[in-house]
Short mmCIF file of C-alpha atoms and ligand atoms in Angstrom, two decimals:
data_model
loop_
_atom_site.label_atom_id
_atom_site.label_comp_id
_atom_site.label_asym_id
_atom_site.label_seq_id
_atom_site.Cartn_x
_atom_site.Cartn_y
_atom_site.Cartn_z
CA UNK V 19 132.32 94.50 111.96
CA UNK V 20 129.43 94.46 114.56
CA UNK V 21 127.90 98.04 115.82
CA UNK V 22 126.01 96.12 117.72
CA UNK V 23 128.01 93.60 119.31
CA UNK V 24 125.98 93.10 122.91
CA UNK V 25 122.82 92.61 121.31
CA UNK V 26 121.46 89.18 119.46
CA UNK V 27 118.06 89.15 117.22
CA UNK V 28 114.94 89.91 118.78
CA UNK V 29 112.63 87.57 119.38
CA UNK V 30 108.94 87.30 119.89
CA UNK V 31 108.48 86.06 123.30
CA UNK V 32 104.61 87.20 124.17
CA UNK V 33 102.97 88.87 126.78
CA UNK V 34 104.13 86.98 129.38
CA UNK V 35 107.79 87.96 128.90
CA UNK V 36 109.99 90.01 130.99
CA UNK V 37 112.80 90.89 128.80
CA UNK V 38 113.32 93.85 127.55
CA UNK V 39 114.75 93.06 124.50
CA UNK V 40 112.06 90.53 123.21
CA UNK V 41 108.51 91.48 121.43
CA UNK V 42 105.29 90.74 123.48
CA UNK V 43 103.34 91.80 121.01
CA UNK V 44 104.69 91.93 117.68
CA UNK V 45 104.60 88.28 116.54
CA UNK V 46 106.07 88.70 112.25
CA UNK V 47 103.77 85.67 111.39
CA UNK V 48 100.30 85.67 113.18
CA UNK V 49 97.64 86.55 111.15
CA UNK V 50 95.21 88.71 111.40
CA UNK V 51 92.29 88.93 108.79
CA UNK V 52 94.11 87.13 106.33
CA UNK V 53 97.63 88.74 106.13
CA UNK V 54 100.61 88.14 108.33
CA UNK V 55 101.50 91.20 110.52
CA UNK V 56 104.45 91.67 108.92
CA UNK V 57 102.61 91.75 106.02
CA UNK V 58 100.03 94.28 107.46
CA UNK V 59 102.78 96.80 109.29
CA UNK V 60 105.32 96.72 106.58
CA UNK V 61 107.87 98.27 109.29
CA UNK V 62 110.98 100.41 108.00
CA UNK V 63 113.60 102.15 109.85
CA UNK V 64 114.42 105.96 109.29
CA UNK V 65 118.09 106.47 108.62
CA UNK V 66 118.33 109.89 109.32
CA UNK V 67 117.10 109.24 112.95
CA UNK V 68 119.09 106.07 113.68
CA UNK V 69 122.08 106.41 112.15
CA UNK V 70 122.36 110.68 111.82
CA UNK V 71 121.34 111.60 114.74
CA UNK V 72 123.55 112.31 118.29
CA UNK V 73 121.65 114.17 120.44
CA UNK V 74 122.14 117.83 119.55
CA UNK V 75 119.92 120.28 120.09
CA UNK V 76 120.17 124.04 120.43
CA UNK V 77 121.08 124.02 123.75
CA UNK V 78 123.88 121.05 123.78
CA UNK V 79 126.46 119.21 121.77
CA UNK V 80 125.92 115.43 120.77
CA UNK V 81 124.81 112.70 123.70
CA UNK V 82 125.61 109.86 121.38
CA UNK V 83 128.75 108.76 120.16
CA UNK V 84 128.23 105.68 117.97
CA UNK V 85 130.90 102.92 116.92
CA UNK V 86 130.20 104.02 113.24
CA UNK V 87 131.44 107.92 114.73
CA UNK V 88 134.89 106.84 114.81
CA UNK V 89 135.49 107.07 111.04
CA UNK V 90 135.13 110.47 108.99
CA UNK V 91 133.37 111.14 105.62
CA UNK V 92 132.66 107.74 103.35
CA UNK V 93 134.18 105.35 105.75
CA UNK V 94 131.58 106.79 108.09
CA UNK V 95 129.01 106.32 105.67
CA UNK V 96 130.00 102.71 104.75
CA UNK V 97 130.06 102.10 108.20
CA UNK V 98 126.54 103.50 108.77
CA UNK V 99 125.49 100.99 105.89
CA UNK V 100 126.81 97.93 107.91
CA UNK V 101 125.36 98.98 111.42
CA UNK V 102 121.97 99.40 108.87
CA UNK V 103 121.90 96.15 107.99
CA UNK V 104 123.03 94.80 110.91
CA UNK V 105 120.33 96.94 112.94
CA UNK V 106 117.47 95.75 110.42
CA UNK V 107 118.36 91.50 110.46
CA UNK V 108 118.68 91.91 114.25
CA UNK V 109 115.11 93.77 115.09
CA UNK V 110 113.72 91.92 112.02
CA UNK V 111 112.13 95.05 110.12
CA UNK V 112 112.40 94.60 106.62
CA UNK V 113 111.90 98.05 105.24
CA UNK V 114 114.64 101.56 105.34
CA UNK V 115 114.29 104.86 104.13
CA UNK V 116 116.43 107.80 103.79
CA UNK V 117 117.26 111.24 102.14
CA UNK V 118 120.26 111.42 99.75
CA UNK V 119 122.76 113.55 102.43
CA UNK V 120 121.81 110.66 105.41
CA UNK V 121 123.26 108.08 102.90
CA UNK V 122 126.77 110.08 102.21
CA UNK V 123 128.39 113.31 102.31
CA UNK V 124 127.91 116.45 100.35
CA UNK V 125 130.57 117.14 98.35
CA UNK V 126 131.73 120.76 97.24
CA UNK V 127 130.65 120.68 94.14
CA UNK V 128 126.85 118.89 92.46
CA UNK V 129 129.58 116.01 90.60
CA UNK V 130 131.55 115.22 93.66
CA UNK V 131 128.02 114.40 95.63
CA UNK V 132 126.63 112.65 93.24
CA UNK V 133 130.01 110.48 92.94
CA UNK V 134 129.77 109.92 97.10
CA UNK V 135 126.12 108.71 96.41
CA UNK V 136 126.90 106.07 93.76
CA UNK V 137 129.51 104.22 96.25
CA UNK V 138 127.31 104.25 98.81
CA UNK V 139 124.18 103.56 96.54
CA UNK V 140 126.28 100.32 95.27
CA UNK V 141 126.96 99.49 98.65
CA UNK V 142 123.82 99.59 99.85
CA UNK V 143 122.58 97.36 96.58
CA UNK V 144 124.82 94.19 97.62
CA UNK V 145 123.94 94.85 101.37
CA UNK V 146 120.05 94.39 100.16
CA UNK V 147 120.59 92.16 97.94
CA UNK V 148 122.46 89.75 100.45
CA UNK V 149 119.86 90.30 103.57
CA UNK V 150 116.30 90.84 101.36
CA UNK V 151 115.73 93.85 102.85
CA UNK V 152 113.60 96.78 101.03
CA UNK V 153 113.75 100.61 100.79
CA UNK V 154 110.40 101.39 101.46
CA UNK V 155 111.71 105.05 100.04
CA UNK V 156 114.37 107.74 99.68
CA UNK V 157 113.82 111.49 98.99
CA UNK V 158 116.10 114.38 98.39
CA UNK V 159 116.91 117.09 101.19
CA UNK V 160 116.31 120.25 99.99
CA UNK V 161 115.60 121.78 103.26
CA UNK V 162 119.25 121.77 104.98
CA UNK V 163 121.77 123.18 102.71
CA UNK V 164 122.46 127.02 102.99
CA UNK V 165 121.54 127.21 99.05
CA UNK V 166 117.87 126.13 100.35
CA UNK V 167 117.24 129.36 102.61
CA UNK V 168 114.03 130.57 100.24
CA UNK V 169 113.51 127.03 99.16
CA UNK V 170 114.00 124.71 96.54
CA UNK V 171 111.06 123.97 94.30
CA UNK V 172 109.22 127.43 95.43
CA UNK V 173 112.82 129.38 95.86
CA UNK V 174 113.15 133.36 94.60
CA UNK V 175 115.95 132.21 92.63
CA UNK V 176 116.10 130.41 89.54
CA UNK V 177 119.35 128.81 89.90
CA UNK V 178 118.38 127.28 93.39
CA UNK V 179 115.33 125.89 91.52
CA UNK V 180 117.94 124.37 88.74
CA UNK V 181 120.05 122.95 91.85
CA UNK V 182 117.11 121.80 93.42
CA UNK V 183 115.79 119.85 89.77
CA UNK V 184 119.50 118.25 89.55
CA UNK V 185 119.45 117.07 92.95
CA UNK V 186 115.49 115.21 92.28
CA UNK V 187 116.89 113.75 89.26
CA UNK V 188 119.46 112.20 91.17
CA UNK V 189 117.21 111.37 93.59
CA UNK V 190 115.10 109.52 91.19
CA UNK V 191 117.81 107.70 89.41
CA UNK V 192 118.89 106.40 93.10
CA UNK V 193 115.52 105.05 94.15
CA UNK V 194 115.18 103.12 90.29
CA UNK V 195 118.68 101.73 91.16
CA UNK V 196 117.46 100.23 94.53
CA UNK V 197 114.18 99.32 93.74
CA UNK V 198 112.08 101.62 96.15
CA UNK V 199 108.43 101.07 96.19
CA UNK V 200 107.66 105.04 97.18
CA UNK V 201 109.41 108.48 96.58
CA UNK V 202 108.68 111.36 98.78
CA UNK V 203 108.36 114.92 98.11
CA UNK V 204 108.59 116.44 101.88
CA UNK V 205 108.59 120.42 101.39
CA UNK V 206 110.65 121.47 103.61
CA UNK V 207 111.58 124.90 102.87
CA UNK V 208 108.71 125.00 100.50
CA UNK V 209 106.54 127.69 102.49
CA UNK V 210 106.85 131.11 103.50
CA UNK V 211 107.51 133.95 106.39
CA UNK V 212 105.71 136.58 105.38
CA UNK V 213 104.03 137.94 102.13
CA UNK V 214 105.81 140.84 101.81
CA UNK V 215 108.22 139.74 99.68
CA UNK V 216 106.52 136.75 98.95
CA UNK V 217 104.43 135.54 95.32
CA UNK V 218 102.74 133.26 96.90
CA UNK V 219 100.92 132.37 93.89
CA UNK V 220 104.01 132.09 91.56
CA UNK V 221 105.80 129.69 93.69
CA UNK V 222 103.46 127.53 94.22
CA UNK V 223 103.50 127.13 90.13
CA UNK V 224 106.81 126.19 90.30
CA UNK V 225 106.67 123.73 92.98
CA UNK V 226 104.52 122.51 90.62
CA UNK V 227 106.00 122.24 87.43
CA UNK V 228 109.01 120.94 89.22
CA UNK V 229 106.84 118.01 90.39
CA UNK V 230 105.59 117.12 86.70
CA UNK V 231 109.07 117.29 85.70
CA UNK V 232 109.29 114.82 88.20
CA UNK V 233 107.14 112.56 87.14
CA UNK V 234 107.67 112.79 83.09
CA UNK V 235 111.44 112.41 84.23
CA UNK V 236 110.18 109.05 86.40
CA UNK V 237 108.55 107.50 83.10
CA UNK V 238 111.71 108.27 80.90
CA UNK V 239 113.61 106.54 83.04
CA UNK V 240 111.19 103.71 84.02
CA UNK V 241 111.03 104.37 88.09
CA UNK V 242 107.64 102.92 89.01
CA UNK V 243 107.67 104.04 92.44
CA UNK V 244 104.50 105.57 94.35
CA UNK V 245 105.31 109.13 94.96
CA UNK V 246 103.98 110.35 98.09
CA UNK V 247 103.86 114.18 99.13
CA UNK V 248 104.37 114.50 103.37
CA UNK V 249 102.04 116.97 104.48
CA UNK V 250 103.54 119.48 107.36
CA UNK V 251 101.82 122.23 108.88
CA UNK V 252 105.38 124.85 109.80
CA UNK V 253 108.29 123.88 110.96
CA UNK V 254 110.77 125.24 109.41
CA UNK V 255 108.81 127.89 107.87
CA UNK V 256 105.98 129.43 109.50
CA UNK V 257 103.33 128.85 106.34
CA UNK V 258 104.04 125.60 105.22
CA UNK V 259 102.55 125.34 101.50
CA UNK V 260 101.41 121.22 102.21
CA UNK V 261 99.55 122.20 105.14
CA UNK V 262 97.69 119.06 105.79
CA UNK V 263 95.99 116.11 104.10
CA UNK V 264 93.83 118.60 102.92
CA UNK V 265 95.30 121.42 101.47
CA UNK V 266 98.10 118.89 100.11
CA UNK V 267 95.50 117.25 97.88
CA UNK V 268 93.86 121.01 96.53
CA UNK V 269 96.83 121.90 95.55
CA UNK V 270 97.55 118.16 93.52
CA UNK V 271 94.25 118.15 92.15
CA UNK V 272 94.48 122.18 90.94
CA UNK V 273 97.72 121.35 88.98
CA UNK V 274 96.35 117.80 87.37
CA UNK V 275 98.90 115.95 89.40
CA UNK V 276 96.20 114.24 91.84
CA UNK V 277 96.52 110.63 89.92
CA UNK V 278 100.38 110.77 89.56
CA UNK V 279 100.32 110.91 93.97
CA UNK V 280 99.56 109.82 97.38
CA UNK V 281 100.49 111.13 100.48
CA UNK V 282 102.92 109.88 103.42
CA UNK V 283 101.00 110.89 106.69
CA UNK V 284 103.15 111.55 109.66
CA UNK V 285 101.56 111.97 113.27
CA UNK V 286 103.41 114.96 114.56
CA UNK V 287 102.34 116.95 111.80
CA UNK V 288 98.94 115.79 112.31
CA UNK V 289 98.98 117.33 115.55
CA UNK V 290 100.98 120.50 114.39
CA UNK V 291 97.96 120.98 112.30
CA UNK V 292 95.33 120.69 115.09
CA UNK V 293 94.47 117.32 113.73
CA UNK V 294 94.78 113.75 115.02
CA UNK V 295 96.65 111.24 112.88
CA UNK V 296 93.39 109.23 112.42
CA UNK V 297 91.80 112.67 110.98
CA UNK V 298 94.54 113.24 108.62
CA UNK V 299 94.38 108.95 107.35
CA UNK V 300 90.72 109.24 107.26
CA UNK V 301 91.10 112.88 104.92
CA UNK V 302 93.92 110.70 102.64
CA UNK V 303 91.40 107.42 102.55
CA UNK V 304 88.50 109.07 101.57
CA UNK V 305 90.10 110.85 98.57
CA UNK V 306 91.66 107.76 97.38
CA UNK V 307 95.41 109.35 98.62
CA UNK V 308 96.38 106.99 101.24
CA UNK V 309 99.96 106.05 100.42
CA UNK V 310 102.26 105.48 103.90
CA UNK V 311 103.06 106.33 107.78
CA UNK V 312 105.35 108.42 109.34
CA UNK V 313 105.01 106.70 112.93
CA UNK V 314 106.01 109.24 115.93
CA UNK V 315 104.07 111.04 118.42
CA UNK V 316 104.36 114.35 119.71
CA UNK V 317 104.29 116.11 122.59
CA UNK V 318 101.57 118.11 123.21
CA UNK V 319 103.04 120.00 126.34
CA UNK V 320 105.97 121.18 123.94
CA UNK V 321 103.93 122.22 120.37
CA UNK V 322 107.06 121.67 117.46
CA UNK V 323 108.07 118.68 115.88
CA UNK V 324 109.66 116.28 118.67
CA UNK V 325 109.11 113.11 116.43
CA UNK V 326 108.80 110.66 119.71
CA UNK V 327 108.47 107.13 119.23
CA UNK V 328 104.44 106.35 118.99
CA UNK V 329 103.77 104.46 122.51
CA UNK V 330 100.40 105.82 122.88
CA UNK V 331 98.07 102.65 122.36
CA UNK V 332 94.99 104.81 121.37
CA UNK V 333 96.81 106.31 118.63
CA UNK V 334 98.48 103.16 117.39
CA UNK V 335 94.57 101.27 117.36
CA UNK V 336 92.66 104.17 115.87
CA UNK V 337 95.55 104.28 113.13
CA UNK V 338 95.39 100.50 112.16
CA UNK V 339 91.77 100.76 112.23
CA UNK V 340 91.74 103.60 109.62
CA UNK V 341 94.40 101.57 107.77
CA UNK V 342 92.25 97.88 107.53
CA UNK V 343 89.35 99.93 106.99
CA UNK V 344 91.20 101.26 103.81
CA UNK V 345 91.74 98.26 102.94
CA UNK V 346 95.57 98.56 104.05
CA UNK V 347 98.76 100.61 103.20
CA UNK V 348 99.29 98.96 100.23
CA UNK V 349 103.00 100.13 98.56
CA UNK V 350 103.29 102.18 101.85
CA UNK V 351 104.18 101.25 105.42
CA UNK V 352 104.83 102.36 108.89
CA UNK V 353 108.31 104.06 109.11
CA UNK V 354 109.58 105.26 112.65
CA UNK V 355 110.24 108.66 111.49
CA UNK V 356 111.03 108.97 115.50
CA UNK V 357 114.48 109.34 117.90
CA UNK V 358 115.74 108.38 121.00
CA UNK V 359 115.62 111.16 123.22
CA UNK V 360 118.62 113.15 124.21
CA UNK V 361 118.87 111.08 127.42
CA UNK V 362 118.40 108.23 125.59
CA UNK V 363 122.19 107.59 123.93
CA UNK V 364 123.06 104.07 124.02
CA UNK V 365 123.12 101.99 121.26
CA UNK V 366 120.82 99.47 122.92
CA UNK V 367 118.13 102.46 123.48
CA UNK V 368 117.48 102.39 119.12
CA UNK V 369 116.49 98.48 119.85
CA UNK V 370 114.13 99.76 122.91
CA UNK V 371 112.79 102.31 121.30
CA UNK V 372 112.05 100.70 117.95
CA UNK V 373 110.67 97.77 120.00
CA UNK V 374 108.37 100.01 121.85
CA UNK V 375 107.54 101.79 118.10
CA UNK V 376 106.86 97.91 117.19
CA UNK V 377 105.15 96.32 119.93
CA UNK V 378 102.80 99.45 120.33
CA UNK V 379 101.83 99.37 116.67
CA UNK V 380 100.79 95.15 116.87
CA UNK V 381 98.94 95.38 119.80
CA UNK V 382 96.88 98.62 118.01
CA UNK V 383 96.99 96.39 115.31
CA UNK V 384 95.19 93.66 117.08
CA UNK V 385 92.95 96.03 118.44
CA UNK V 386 91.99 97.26 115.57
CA UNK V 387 91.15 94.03 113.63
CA UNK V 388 88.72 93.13 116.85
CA UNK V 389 87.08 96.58 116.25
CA UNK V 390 86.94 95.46 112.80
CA UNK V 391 85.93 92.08 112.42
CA UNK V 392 83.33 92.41 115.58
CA UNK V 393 82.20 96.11 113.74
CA UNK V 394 82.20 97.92 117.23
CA UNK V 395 82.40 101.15 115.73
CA UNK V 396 80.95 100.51 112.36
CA UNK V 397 77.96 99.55 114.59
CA UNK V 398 77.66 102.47 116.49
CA UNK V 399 78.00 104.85 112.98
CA UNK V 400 75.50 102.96 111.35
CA UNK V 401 73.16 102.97 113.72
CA UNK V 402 73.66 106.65 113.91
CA UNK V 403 72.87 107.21 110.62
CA UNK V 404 70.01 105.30 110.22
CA UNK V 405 67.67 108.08 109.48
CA UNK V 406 69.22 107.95 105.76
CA UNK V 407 68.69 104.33 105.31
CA UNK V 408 64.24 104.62 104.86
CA UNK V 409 61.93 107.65 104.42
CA UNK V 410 63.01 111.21 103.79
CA UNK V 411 66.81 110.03 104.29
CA UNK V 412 66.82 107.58 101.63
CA UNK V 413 65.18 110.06 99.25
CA UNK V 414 68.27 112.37 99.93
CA UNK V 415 70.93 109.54 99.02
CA UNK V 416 69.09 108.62 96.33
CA UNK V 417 69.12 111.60 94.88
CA UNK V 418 65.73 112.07 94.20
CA UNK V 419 64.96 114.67 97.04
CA UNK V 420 64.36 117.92 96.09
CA UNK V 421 64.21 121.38 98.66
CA UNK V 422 60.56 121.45 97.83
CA UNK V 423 60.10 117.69 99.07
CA UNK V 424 62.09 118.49 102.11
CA UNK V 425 60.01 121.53 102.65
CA UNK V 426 57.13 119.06 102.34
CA UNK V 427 58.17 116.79 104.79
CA UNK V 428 59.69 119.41 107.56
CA UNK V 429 56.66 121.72 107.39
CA UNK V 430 54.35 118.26 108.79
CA UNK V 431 57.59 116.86 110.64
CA UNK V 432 57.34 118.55 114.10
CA UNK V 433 58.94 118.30 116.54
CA UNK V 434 62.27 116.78 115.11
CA UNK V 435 63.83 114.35 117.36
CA UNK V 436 67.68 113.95 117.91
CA UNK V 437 69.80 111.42 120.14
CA UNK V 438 72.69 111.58 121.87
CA UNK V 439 75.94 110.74 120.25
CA UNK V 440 77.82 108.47 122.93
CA UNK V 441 81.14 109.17 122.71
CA UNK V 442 81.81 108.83 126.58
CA UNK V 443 80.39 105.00 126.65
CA UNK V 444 81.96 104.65 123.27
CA UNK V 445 85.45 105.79 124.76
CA UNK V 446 85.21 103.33 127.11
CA UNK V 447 84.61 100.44 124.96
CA UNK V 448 87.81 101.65 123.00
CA UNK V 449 89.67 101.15 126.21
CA UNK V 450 88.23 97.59 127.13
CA UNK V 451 89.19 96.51 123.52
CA UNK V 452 92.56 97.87 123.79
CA UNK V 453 93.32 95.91 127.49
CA UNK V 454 91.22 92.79 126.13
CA UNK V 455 93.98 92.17 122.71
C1 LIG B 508 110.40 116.40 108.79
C2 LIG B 508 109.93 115.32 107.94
C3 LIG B 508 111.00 114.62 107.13
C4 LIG B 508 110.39 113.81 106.03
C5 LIG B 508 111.34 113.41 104.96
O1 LIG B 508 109.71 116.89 109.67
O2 LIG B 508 109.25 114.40 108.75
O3 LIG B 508 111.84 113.88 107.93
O4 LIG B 508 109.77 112.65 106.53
O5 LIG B 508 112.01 114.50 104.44
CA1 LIG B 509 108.30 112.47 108.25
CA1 LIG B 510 108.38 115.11 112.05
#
């Protein structure tokens, strides 16, 4: 059965096209420094957002009734498998990812969901087995059940916490049975309201020990995966405990866990946390923790999660230029962790959107290779550190500087001399390489 019926495979038509459902800008094969794009983006669809979703929100009832919506419990979740697959061959992205309860239904009791998961989980195995298409990952939600209302790995209650290991195991055991290249861990009831009747210190322990569990449960069982933690500032609880890039990797390396991780970056929360995406890449890079994208944007008139499609061009180009100059995403890739909006409930509206997701991310991707390969920017931040390359600076870096040798030098150093950093004229630039691609 096609969910999909009016709409054929996209094609790559270029810039010069005028229809809508055609990519001017993502082309699979071009390459660009040496790897296809598809090889570069690594694209995946999130199932939660495509296939879930209809619309709701506090304020209204569902917008979008989908062809899958006419069936009720696993023949609506077989059905959401076809119109994956079908969705996937026809936009050409060769990547999914999900959480266990997007996949199939919760049963009443821990045996009856984990039965509903193997159908689908065998289902899904022929379905990418047949088509060659990848789960980029899967992860377990622990944040929407009732049972989860003081968390799951840092919950009050002990027998949440045993729920919550049961429920990873599975988790695991389903992502060595499809082959995922990445796990994630995203905490999302793992934070706090207040610390009144909070041990702050306590559960973060626990989260812990539930995440080398985790990973001495992943060797027994021989699931290589990547496991990535998603950092989140609040939303739903007002103290997240994986703030940021940042904080995410304190708390890995205070625990000894900081080799067995990486971390899946996703815009919004970049923003929630008063950071830009390229800020949060950049924190993950540097610490050798770059692991995968969660592509959205937010809205920075509203200030909570709104998980937009990313359209913005300077976001998409400063993000592939922190990925090439990592040297890429590796086991990761760019997932549209993004929906439609409300308005936005047609079927054909998940091919505009994810085309808009996709085009937007080539043509940054473009961008960024010219900023690369031309070393615009690297330029401009050598030349601005130049003063470390000779003299006193290279004394410094070397290591061989000492506060009494910079004493030295300062006391007959006078007056110091500093320049101005640019960044209007450098804005600029960015622009003209974004329109020249
Ligand atoms: C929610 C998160 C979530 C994770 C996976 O804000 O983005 O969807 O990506 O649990
Ligand atoms: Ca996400
Ligand atoms: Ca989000």
């Amino acid at each position: 059965m096609s969910y999909f019926k009016n709409i054929n495979t996209i094609q790559f038509e270029g810039k010069g096209s005028d229809n809508p459902l055609a990519f001017k800008h993502y082309d699979p094969n071009q390459v660009i420094m040496g790897k296809t794009m598809e090889e570069h983006l690594r694209f995946a669809v999130a199932y939660w957002h495509t296939f879930n979703a209809n619309g709701t929100d506090p304020f209204g009832s569902a917008t979008m009734v989908r062809g899958w919506d006419q069936y009720n419990g696993l023949d609506r979740a077989k059905a959401r498998v076809e119109a994956n697959f079908e969705f996937m061959n026809k936009l050409n992205i060769p990547f999914y990812a999900f959480h266990d309860v997007d996949i199939a239904p919760e049963g009443e009791t821990l045996q009856e969901t984990n039965k509903n998961l193997d159908v689908i989980v065998a289902l899904l195995k022929d379905n990418m087995k047949s088509s060659g298409k990848k789960l980029l990952w899967n992860t377990v939600n622990m944040f929407s059940n009732p049972r989860f209302v003081h968390g799951a790995g840092t919950t009050c209650n002990a027998d949440v916490y045993a729920y919550a290991g049961a429920q990873l195991k599975k988790g695991l055991e389903v992502g060595k049975e499809l082959g995922a290249e990445n796990y994630v861990f995203w905490g999302g009831r793992e934070g706090y309201e207040t610390l009144l009747n909070t041990d702050m210190g306590f559960e973060l322990d626990n989260l812990a020990r539930l995440y080398h569990m985790a990973i001495a449960y992943a060797n027994e069982i021989g699931f290589d995966a990547q496991f990535l933690i998603e950092p989140k500032p609040k939303e739903p609880t007002k103290h997240q405990y994986d703030y940021d890039a940042a904080t995410t990797i304190s708390f890995l390396q205070k625990y000894g866990l900081k080799d067995h991780f990486k971390l899946n970056l996703e815009a919004n929360h970049a923003t929630l946390a008063g950071h830009t995406f390229e800020h949060e890449i950049r924190t993950a890079a540097i610490n050798g923790m770059l692991g995968s994208l969660d592509a959205n944007q937010g809205d920075l008139l509203l200030g909570w999660d709104t998980d937009e499609f990313p359209t913005d061009l300077y976001s998409t180009t400063l993000t592939m230029f922190e990925v090439l100059k990592a040297g890429g995403i590796g086991r990761g890739g760019v997932n549209f962790d993004a929906k439609v909006r409300r308005g936005s409930f047609e079927a054909e509206d998940l091919f505009l959107a994810h085309i808009a997701g996709m085009d937007s991310f080539a043509w940054g991707l473009k961008a960024a290779a010219k900023l690369t390969e031309e070393k615009i920017l690297d330029n401009i931040v050598d030349n601005r550190y130049r003063s470390f390359k000779e003299g006193i600076g290279a004394e410094i870096v070397s290591g061989k500087a000492t506060l009494a040798s910079l004493e030295q030098y300062a006391l007959q150093n006078n007056p110091i001399k500093n320049e101005s950093g640019r960044q209007e004229r450098i804005r600029l630039i960015l622009s003209e390489v974004i329109f020249s691609v």
